[in-house]
mmCIF file of C-alpha atoms and ligand atoms in Angstrom:
data_model
loop_
_atom_site.group_PDB
_atom_site.id
_atom_site.type_symbol
_atom_site.label_atom_id
_atom_site.label_comp_id
_atom_site.label_asym_id
_atom_site.label_seq_id
_atom_site.Cartn_x
_atom_site.Cartn_y
_atom_site.Cartn_z
ATOM 1 C CA MET A 25 9.318 1.673 -19.573
ATOM 2 C CA ILE A 26 10.452 4.905 -17.896
ATOM 3 C CA GLU A 27 12.711 7.286 -19.751
ATOM 4 C CA LEU A 28 14.077 10.597 -18.487
ATOM 5 C CA THR A 29 16.207 12.620 -20.872
ATOM 6 C CA ARG A 30 18.151 15.635 -19.651
ATOM 7 C CA VAL A 31 15.469 16.435 -17.119
ATOM 8 C CA SER A 32 15.796 19.527 -14.935
ATOM 9 C CA ARG A 33 13.282 20.998 -12.558
ATOM 10 C CA SER A 34 13.406 24.309 -10.720
ATOM 11 C CA PHE A 35 11.115 25.861 -8.157
ATOM 12 C CA GLY A 36 11.618 29.597 -8.570
ATOM 13 C CA ALA A 37 15.297 30.256 -7.972
ATOM 14 C CA VAL A 38 15.884 26.794 -6.499
ATOM 15 C CA GLN A 39 17.049 24.144 -8.925
ATOM 16 C CA ALA A 40 15.990 20.800 -7.497
ATOM 17 C CA LEU A 41 17.169 18.496 -10.307
ATOM 18 C CA ARG A 42 19.674 19.044 -13.101
ATOM 19 C CA ASP A 43 20.195 17.068 -16.297
ATOM 20 C CA ILE A 44 18.853 13.733 -15.134
ATOM 21 C CA ASP A 45 19.224 10.897 -17.637
ATOM 22 C CA LEU A 46 17.645 7.688 -16.462
ATOM 23 C CA SER A 47 15.928 4.786 -18.116
ATOM 24 C CA VAL A 48 14.226 2.009 -16.214
ATOM 25 C CA ALA A 49 13.465 -1.248 -18.005
ATOM 26 C CA GLU A 50 10.253 -3.218 -17.701
ATOM 27 C CA ASN A 51 10.069 -5.066 -14.367
ATOM 28 C CA GLU A 52 13.305 -3.520 -13.223
ATOM 29 C CA PHE A 53 13.625 -2.403 -9.591
ATOM 30 C CA VAL A 54 15.613 0.819 -9.269
ATOM 31 C CA ALA A 55 16.400 2.380 -5.911
ATOM 32 C CA VAL A 56 17.215 6.090 -5.629
ATOM 33 C CA ILE A 57 19.305 7.346 -2.734
ATOM 34 C CA GLY A 58 20.643 10.778 -1.909
ATOM 35 C CA ARG A 59 20.694 13.356 0.812
ATOM 36 C CA SER A 60 17.617 15.111 2.061
ATOM 37 C CA GLY A 61 16.580 17.891 -0.325
ATOM 38 C CA CYS A 62 18.443 16.537 -3.360
ATOM 39 C CA GLY A 63 15.245 16.147 -5.373
ATOM 40 C CA LYS A 64 14.190 12.516 -4.821
ATOM 41 C CA SER A 65 10.515 13.273 -4.240
ATOM 42 C CA THR A 66 10.575 15.729 -7.136
ATOM 43 C CA LEU A 67 11.930 12.947 -9.354
ATOM 44 C CA LEU A 68 9.060 10.617 -8.413
ATOM 45 C CA ARG A 69 6.468 13.347 -8.896
ATOM 46 C CA LEU A 70 7.883 14.020 -12.374
ATOM 47 C CA ILE A 71 7.603 10.322 -13.255
ATOM 48 C CA ALA A 72 4.091 10.155 -11.780
ATOM 49 C CA GLY A 73 3.078 13.095 -13.967
ATOM 50 C CA LEU A 74 2.224 15.274 -10.974
ATOM 51 C CA LEU A 75 4.896 17.799 -12.001
ATOM 52 C CA GLU A 76 6.184 19.038 -15.348
ATOM 53 C CA PRO A 77 9.930 19.191 -15.967
ATOM 54 C CA SER A 78 11.421 22.670 -16.479
ATOM 55 C CA ALA A 79 13.568 21.151 -19.225
ATOM 56 C CA GLY A 80 13.958 17.719 -20.786
ATOM 57 C CA THR A 81 11.443 14.941 -21.315
ATOM 58 C CA VAL A 82 9.831 12.264 -19.178
ATOM 59 C CA THR A 83 8.065 9.322 -20.790
ATOM 60 C CA VAL A 84 6.347 6.445 -19.016
ATOM 61 C CA SER A 85 4.903 3.684 -21.143
ATOM 62 C CA GLY A 86 3.362 1.504 -18.449
ATOM 63 C CA ALA A 87 -0.078 2.007 -16.968
ATOM 64 C CA PRO A 88 -1.507 2.200 -14.438
ATOM 65 C CA VAL A 89 1.087 4.023 -12.331
ATOM 66 C CA ALA A 90 0.791 3.864 -8.540
ATOM 67 C CA LEU A 91 2.570 6.274 -6.194
ATOM 68 C CA MET A 92 3.069 5.319 -2.557
ATOM 69 C CA GLN A 93 3.939 8.208 -0.271
ATOM 70 C CA GLN A 94 5.988 8.448 2.873
ATOM 71 C CA VAL A 95 2.935 8.609 5.156
ATOM 72 C CA PRO A 96 0.173 6.047 4.622
ATOM 73 C CA ALA A 97 -2.721 8.566 4.270
ATOM 74 C CA LEU A 98 -5.461 6.015 4.850
ATOM 75 C CA LEU A 99 -9.079 7.068 5.204
ATOM 76 C CA PRO A 100 -9.755 6.762 8.956
ATOM 77 C CA TRP A 101 -13.401 5.793 8.566
ATOM 78 C CA ARG A 102 -12.649 2.882 6.264
ATOM 79 C CA THR A 103 -11.447 -0.568 7.274
ATOM 80 C CA ALA A 104 -8.141 -1.969 6.030
ATOM 81 C CA LEU A 105 -9.971 -3.833 3.273
ATOM 82 C CA GLY A 106 -12.064 -0.755 2.486
ATOM 83 C CA ASN A 107 -8.916 1.314 2.081
ATOM 84 C CA VAL A 108 -7.326 -1.235 -0.242
ATOM 85 C CA MET A 109 -10.512 -1.286 -2.326
ATOM 86 C CA LEU A 110 -10.677 2.503 -2.636
ATOM 87 C CA PRO A 111 -8.965 2.816 -6.049
ATOM 88 C CA VAL A 112 -11.221 0.047 -7.379
ATOM 89 C CA GLU A 113 -14.333 1.906 -6.267
ATOM 90 C CA ILE A 114 -13.112 5.263 -7.526
ATOM 91 C CA ARG A 115 -12.478 3.785 -10.962
ATOM 92 C CA ARG A 116 -15.656 1.687 -10.884
ATOM 93 C CA LEU A 117 -13.828 -1.562 -11.574
ATOM 94 C CA PRO A 118 -15.588 -4.899 -10.947
ATOM 95 C CA ARG A 119 -15.671 -5.052 -7.160
ATOM 96 C CA GLU A 120 -16.096 -8.783 -6.642
ATOM 97 C CA GLN A 121 -13.101 -9.625 -8.807
ATOM 98 C CA TYR A 122 -10.803 -7.182 -7.015
ATOM 99 C CA ARG A 123 -12.056 -8.095 -3.566
ATOM 100 C CA ASP A 124 -10.376 -11.518 -3.767
ATOM 101 C CA ARG A 125 -7.176 -9.829 -4.838
ATOM 102 C CA ALA A 126 -7.387 -7.332 -1.965
ATOM 103 C CA VAL A 127 -7.855 -10.161 0.518
ATOM 104 C CA ALA A 128 -4.907 -12.082 -0.964
ATOM 105 C CA LEU A 129 -2.664 -8.991 -0.799
ATOM 106 C CA LEU A 130 -3.552 -8.244 2.828
ATOM 107 C CA ASP A 131 -2.877 -11.871 3.730
ATOM 108 C CA ALA A 132 0.430 -11.792 1.852
ATOM 109 C CA VAL A 133 1.738 -8.869 3.949
ATOM 110 C CA GLY A 134 0.733 -10.510 7.217
ATOM 111 C CA LEU A 135 -2.591 -8.779 7.820
ATOM 112 C CA ALA A 136 -4.808 -11.851 7.800
ATOM 113 C CA GLY A 137 -7.291 -11.270 10.620
ATOM 114 C CA PHE A 138 -7.035 -7.474 10.369
ATOM 115 C CA HIS A 139 -9.109 -6.848 7.250
ATOM 116 C CA ASP A 140 -11.959 -5.313 9.207
ATOM 117 C CA ARG A 141 -9.865 -3.099 11.472
ATOM 118 C CA HIS A 142 -9.756 0.664 11.108
ATOM 119 C CA PRO A 143 -6.466 2.570 10.798
ATOM 120 C CA TYR A 144 -6.527 3.741 14.448
ATOM 121 C CA GLU A 145 -6.575 0.080 15.488
ATOM 122 C CA LEU A 146 -3.414 -0.643 13.473
ATOM 123 C CA SER A 147 0.260 0.098 14.177
ATOM 124 C CA GLY A 148 2.227 2.391 11.867
ATOM 125 C CA GLY A 149 3.788 -0.608 10.160
ATOM 126 C CA MET A 150 0.418 -2.240 9.626
ATOM 127 C CA GLN A 151 -0.996 0.987 8.183
ATOM 128 C CA GLN A 152 1.906 1.207 5.764
ATOM 129 C CA ARG A 153 1.237 -2.394 4.713
ATOM 130 C CA VAL A 154 -2.354 -1.466 3.968
ATOM 131 C CA ALA A 155 -1.079 1.463 1.885
ATOM 132 C CA LEU A 156 1.221 -0.932 0.015
ATOM 133 C CA CYS A 157 -1.719 -3.230 -0.762
ATOM 134 C CA ARG A 158 -3.725 -0.226 -1.925
ATOM 135 C CA ALA A 159 -0.890 0.746 -4.278
ATOM 136 C CA LEU A 160 -0.773 -2.815 -5.656
ATOM 137 C CA ILE A 161 -4.495 -3.523 -6.001
ATOM 138 C CA GLN A 162 -4.737 -2.375 -9.606
ATOM 139 C CA GLN A 163 -1.686 -4.393 -10.600
ATOM 140 C CA PRO A 164 0.227 -1.257 -11.567
ATOM 141 C CA ARG A 165 2.837 -1.732 -14.243
ATOM 142 C CA VAL A 166 4.785 1.123 -12.691
ATOM 143 C CA LEU A 167 5.151 1.425 -8.930
ATOM 144 C CA LEU A 168 6.708 4.561 -7.431
ATOM 145 C CA MET A 169 7.567 4.499 -3.734
ATOM 146 C CA ASP A 170 8.734 7.552 -1.795
ATOM 147 C CA GLU A 171 10.569 6.483 1.376
ATOM 148 C CA PRO A 172 7.617 4.265 2.212
ATOM 149 C CA PHE A 173 9.153 2.688 5.302
ATOM 150 C CA SER A 174 11.007 5.659 6.775
ATOM 151 C CA ALA A 175 8.537 6.284 9.603
ATOM 152 C CA LEU A 176 8.832 2.715 10.882
ATOM 153 C CA ASP A 177 11.113 1.173 13.467
ATOM 154 C CA ALA A 178 14.181 -0.676 12.188
ATOM 155 C CA LEU A 179 12.871 -4.208 12.597
ATOM 156 C CA THR A 180 9.517 -3.443 10.988
ATOM 157 C CA ARG A 181 11.381 -1.789 8.098
ATOM 158 C CA GLU A 182 13.390 -4.917 7.514
ATOM 159 C CA GLU A 183 10.285 -7.020 7.620
ATOM 160 C CA MET A 184 8.449 -4.744 5.182
ATOM 161 C CA ALA A 185 11.406 -4.668 2.825
ATOM 162 C CA GLY A 186 11.455 -8.465 2.870
ATOM 163 C CA GLN A 187 7.739 -8.585 2.069
ATOM 164 C CA LEU A 188 8.182 -6.089 -0.733
ATOM 165 C CA GLN A 189 10.904 -8.291 -2.172
ATOM 166 C CA ASP A 190 8.605 -11.322 -2.022
ATOM 167 C CA LEU A 191 5.824 -9.393 -3.730
ATOM 168 C CA HIS A 192 8.204 -8.126 -6.375
ATOM 169 C CA LEU A 193 9.469 -11.638 -7.081
ATOM 170 C CA ALA A 194 5.916 -12.986 -7.270
ATOM 171 C CA ARG A 195 4.364 -10.276 -9.464
ATOM 172 C CA SER A 196 6.885 -7.734 -10.516
ATOM 173 C CA ALA A 197 6.188 -4.201 -11.598
ATOM 174 C CA THR A 198 8.638 -1.634 -12.856
ATOM 175 C CA THR A 199 9.584 0.015 -9.582
ATOM 176 C CA VAL A 200 11.346 3.220 -8.560
ATOM 177 C CA PHE A 201 11.983 3.131 -4.840
ATOM 178 C CA VAL A 202 13.291 6.201 -3.023
ATOM 179 C CA THR A 203 15.002 5.511 0.273
ATOM 180 C CA HIS A 204 17.696 6.922 2.513
ATOM 181 C CA SER A 205 18.561 3.422 3.651
ATOM 182 C CA ILE A 206 21.530 1.938 1.831
ATOM 183 C CA GLN A 207 20.613 -1.467 3.229
ATOM 184 C CA GLU A 208 17.124 -1.317 1.765
ATOM 185 C CA ALA A 209 18.499 -0.250 -1.597
ATOM 186 C CA VAL A 210 20.936 -3.170 -1.695
ATOM 187 C CA LEU A 211 18.311 -5.654 -0.553
ATOM 188 C CA LEU A 212 15.759 -4.644 -3.146
ATOM 189 C CA ALA A 213 17.300 -3.071 -6.204
ATOM 190 C CA ASP A 214 18.653 -4.243 -9.546
ATOM 191 C CA ARG A 215 20.380 -0.872 -9.779
ATOM 192 C CA VAL A 216 20.927 1.930 -7.276
ATOM 193 C CA VAL A 217 20.947 5.525 -8.504
ATOM 194 C CA VAL A 218 22.984 7.818 -6.265
ATOM 195 C CA LEU A 219 22.003 11.472 -6.543
ATOM 196 C CA SER A 220 24.366 14.304 -5.658
ATOM 197 C CA PRO A 221 23.281 17.046 -3.216
ATOM 198 C CA ARG A 222 21.060 19.775 -4.653
ATOM 199 C CA PRO A 223 20.718 20.288 -7.495
ATOM 200 C CA GLY A 224 20.302 16.541 -7.784
ATOM 201 C CA ARG A 225 22.352 14.993 -10.571
ATOM 202 C CA VAL A 226 22.998 11.336 -11.208
ATOM 203 C CA ARG A 227 26.275 10.824 -9.434
ATOM 204 C CA LYS A 228 26.545 7.100 -9.985
ATOM 205 C CA VAL A 229 24.441 4.146 -11.018
ATOM 206 C CA LEU A 230 25.500 0.966 -9.287
ATOM 207 C CA GLY A 231 24.327 -2.434 -10.466
ATOM 208 C CA VAL A 232 23.543 -4.837 -7.614
ATOM 209 C CA ASP A 233 24.580 -8.216 -8.879
ATOM 210 C CA ILE A 234 23.483 -10.353 -5.952
ATOM 211 C CA PRO A 235 21.143 -13.339 -6.424
ATOM 212 C CA ARG A 236 17.636 -13.204 -4.966
ATOM 213 C CA PRO A 237 16.047 -13.739 -2.598
ATOM 214 C CA ARG A 238 18.416 -11.521 -0.599
ATOM 215 C CA SER A 239 18.317 -11.008 3.134
ATOM 216 C CA PHE A 240 19.840 -8.892 5.868
ATOM 217 C CA GLY A 241 20.567 -11.982 7.886
ATOM 218 C CA HIS A 242 22.845 -14.888 7.099
ATOM 219 C CA ASN A 243 22.923 -15.863 3.489
ATOM 220 C CA ALA A 244 25.435 -16.998 0.944
ATOM 221 C CA HIS A 245 26.222 -13.518 -0.295
ATOM 222 C CA LEU A 246 27.184 -11.544 2.801
ATOM 223 C CA GLU A 247 30.450 -10.451 1.271
ATOM 224 C CA ALA A 248 28.875 -9.097 -1.886
ATOM 225 C CA VAL A 249 26.228 -7.301 0.196
ATOM 226 C CA ALA A 250 28.853 -5.763 2.465
ATOM 227 C CA GLU A 251 30.929 -4.587 -0.483
ATOM 228 C CA CYS A 252 27.951 -2.982 -2.157
ATOM 229 C CA VAL A 253 26.828 -1.277 1.070
ATOM 230 C CA ALA A 254 30.334 0.057 1.683
ATOM 231 C CA HIS A 255 30.611 1.399 -1.844
ATOM 232 C CA LEU A 256 27.294 3.260 -1.610
ATOM 233 C CA HIS A 257 28.184 4.526 1.831
ATOM 234 C CA ASP A 258 31.378 6.109 0.481
ATOM 235 C CA LEU A 259 29.533 7.649 -2.450
ATOM 236 C CA LEU A 260 26.926 9.236 -0.199
ATOM 237 C CA LEU A 261 29.298 10.404 2.485
ATOM 238 C CA HIS A 262 32.029 11.893 0.344
ATOM 239 C CA ASP A 263 30.165 14.158 -1.979
HETATM 240 N N1 LIG B 195 6.518 22.447 -4.557
HETATM 241 C C1 LIG B 195 7.696 22.995 -4.265
HETATM 242 N N2 LIG B 195 7.849 24.329 -4.184
HETATM 243 C C2 LIG B 195 9.040 24.874 -3.907
HETATM 244 N N3 LIG B 195 10.166 24.173 -3.669
HETATM 245 C C3 LIG B 195 10.089 22.838 -3.722
HETATM 246 C C4 LIG B 195 8.858 22.173 -4.012
HETATM 247 N N4 LIG B 195 9.088 20.838 -4.002
HETATM 248 C C5 LIG B 195 10.398 20.671 -3.711
HETATM 249 N N5 LIG B 195 10.996 21.882 -3.551
HETATM 250 C C6 LIG B 195 12.428 22.080 -3.268
HETATM 251 O O1 LIG B 195 13.171 21.278 -4.147
HETATM 252 C C7 LIG B 195 14.262 20.657 -3.464
HETATM 253 C C8 LIG B 195 14.146 19.148 -3.562
HETATM 254 O O2 LIG B 195 13.024 18.701 -2.805
HETATM 255 P P1 LIG B 195 12.590 17.185 -2.704
HETATM 256 O O3 LIG B 195 12.396 16.647 -4.067
HETATM 257 O O4 LIG B 195 11.432 17.110 -1.775
HETATM 258 O O5 LIG B 195 13.884 16.516 -2.042
HETATM 259 P P2 LIG B 195 14.066 15.100 -1.323
HETATM 260 O O6 LIG B 195 12.818 14.303 -1.547
HETATM 261 O O7 LIG B 195 15.280 14.506 -1.939
HETATM 262 O O8 LIG B 195 14.291 15.387 0.125
HETATM 263 C C9 LIG B 195 14.222 21.182 -2.036
HETATM 264 O O9 LIG B 195 15.089 22.268 -1.935
HETATM 265 C C10 LIG B 195 12.789 21.623 -1.868
HETATM 266 O O10 LIG B 195 12.691 22.665 -0.936
HETATM 267 MG MG1 LIG B 196 11.451 13.434 -0.278
#
């Protein structure tokens, strides 16, 4: 679905990414972790087609592709539902058909009763949920998420990650999820790609072989979760 072959990207004298080989299978959920400045956002922008690689090739066979950024970037004059419907209106898709889907998505992330609120009436977490629904409205086959929960408090993050897992289990898309949270990566991903500090290279790809649904709380797999978290922690800390 997504294939990167010996991809490098430089900005002037700064090499952000070097020799990245990565393939993501259909419906796979891949998390990318690495230190600040190691090229994670650059990687997503390359996959989204917003940037050209300096060397190597990027191919994405799924469409449409949705990119969800770190800040929600909602239109302040539109309601929650209006914001979710924006891509539908821009692409002149059948509005009635997508409206039901928009309503169902907002309900699924706990925003029933808030459809008609404007962004300033919503908390940061609620705004990010609206942005998530907006990214999902066109049923993207490829979903790219750039630290989507990083501006939220810890509990809201956990809650959002849990909802994202539910959505992924219900209607999966091929997903590349950038995060600096090891916990989030282990909760959500089939595989975790650990990037080295700049220039970002693939340091390690760790398969997360823990049954779903996973949770941060008590479940049957605490030991496996702890082992995976510890392993990633060591990889990130001792580079
Ligand atoms: N448009 C750009 N122009 C110049 N330098 C950039 C640009 N985008 C990213 N960089 C540089 O590339 C490196 C990687 O950036 P980025 O992909 O944003 O890292 P991350 O998301 O992992 O924090 C950084 O050194 C950053 O300054
Ligand atoms: Mg970034």
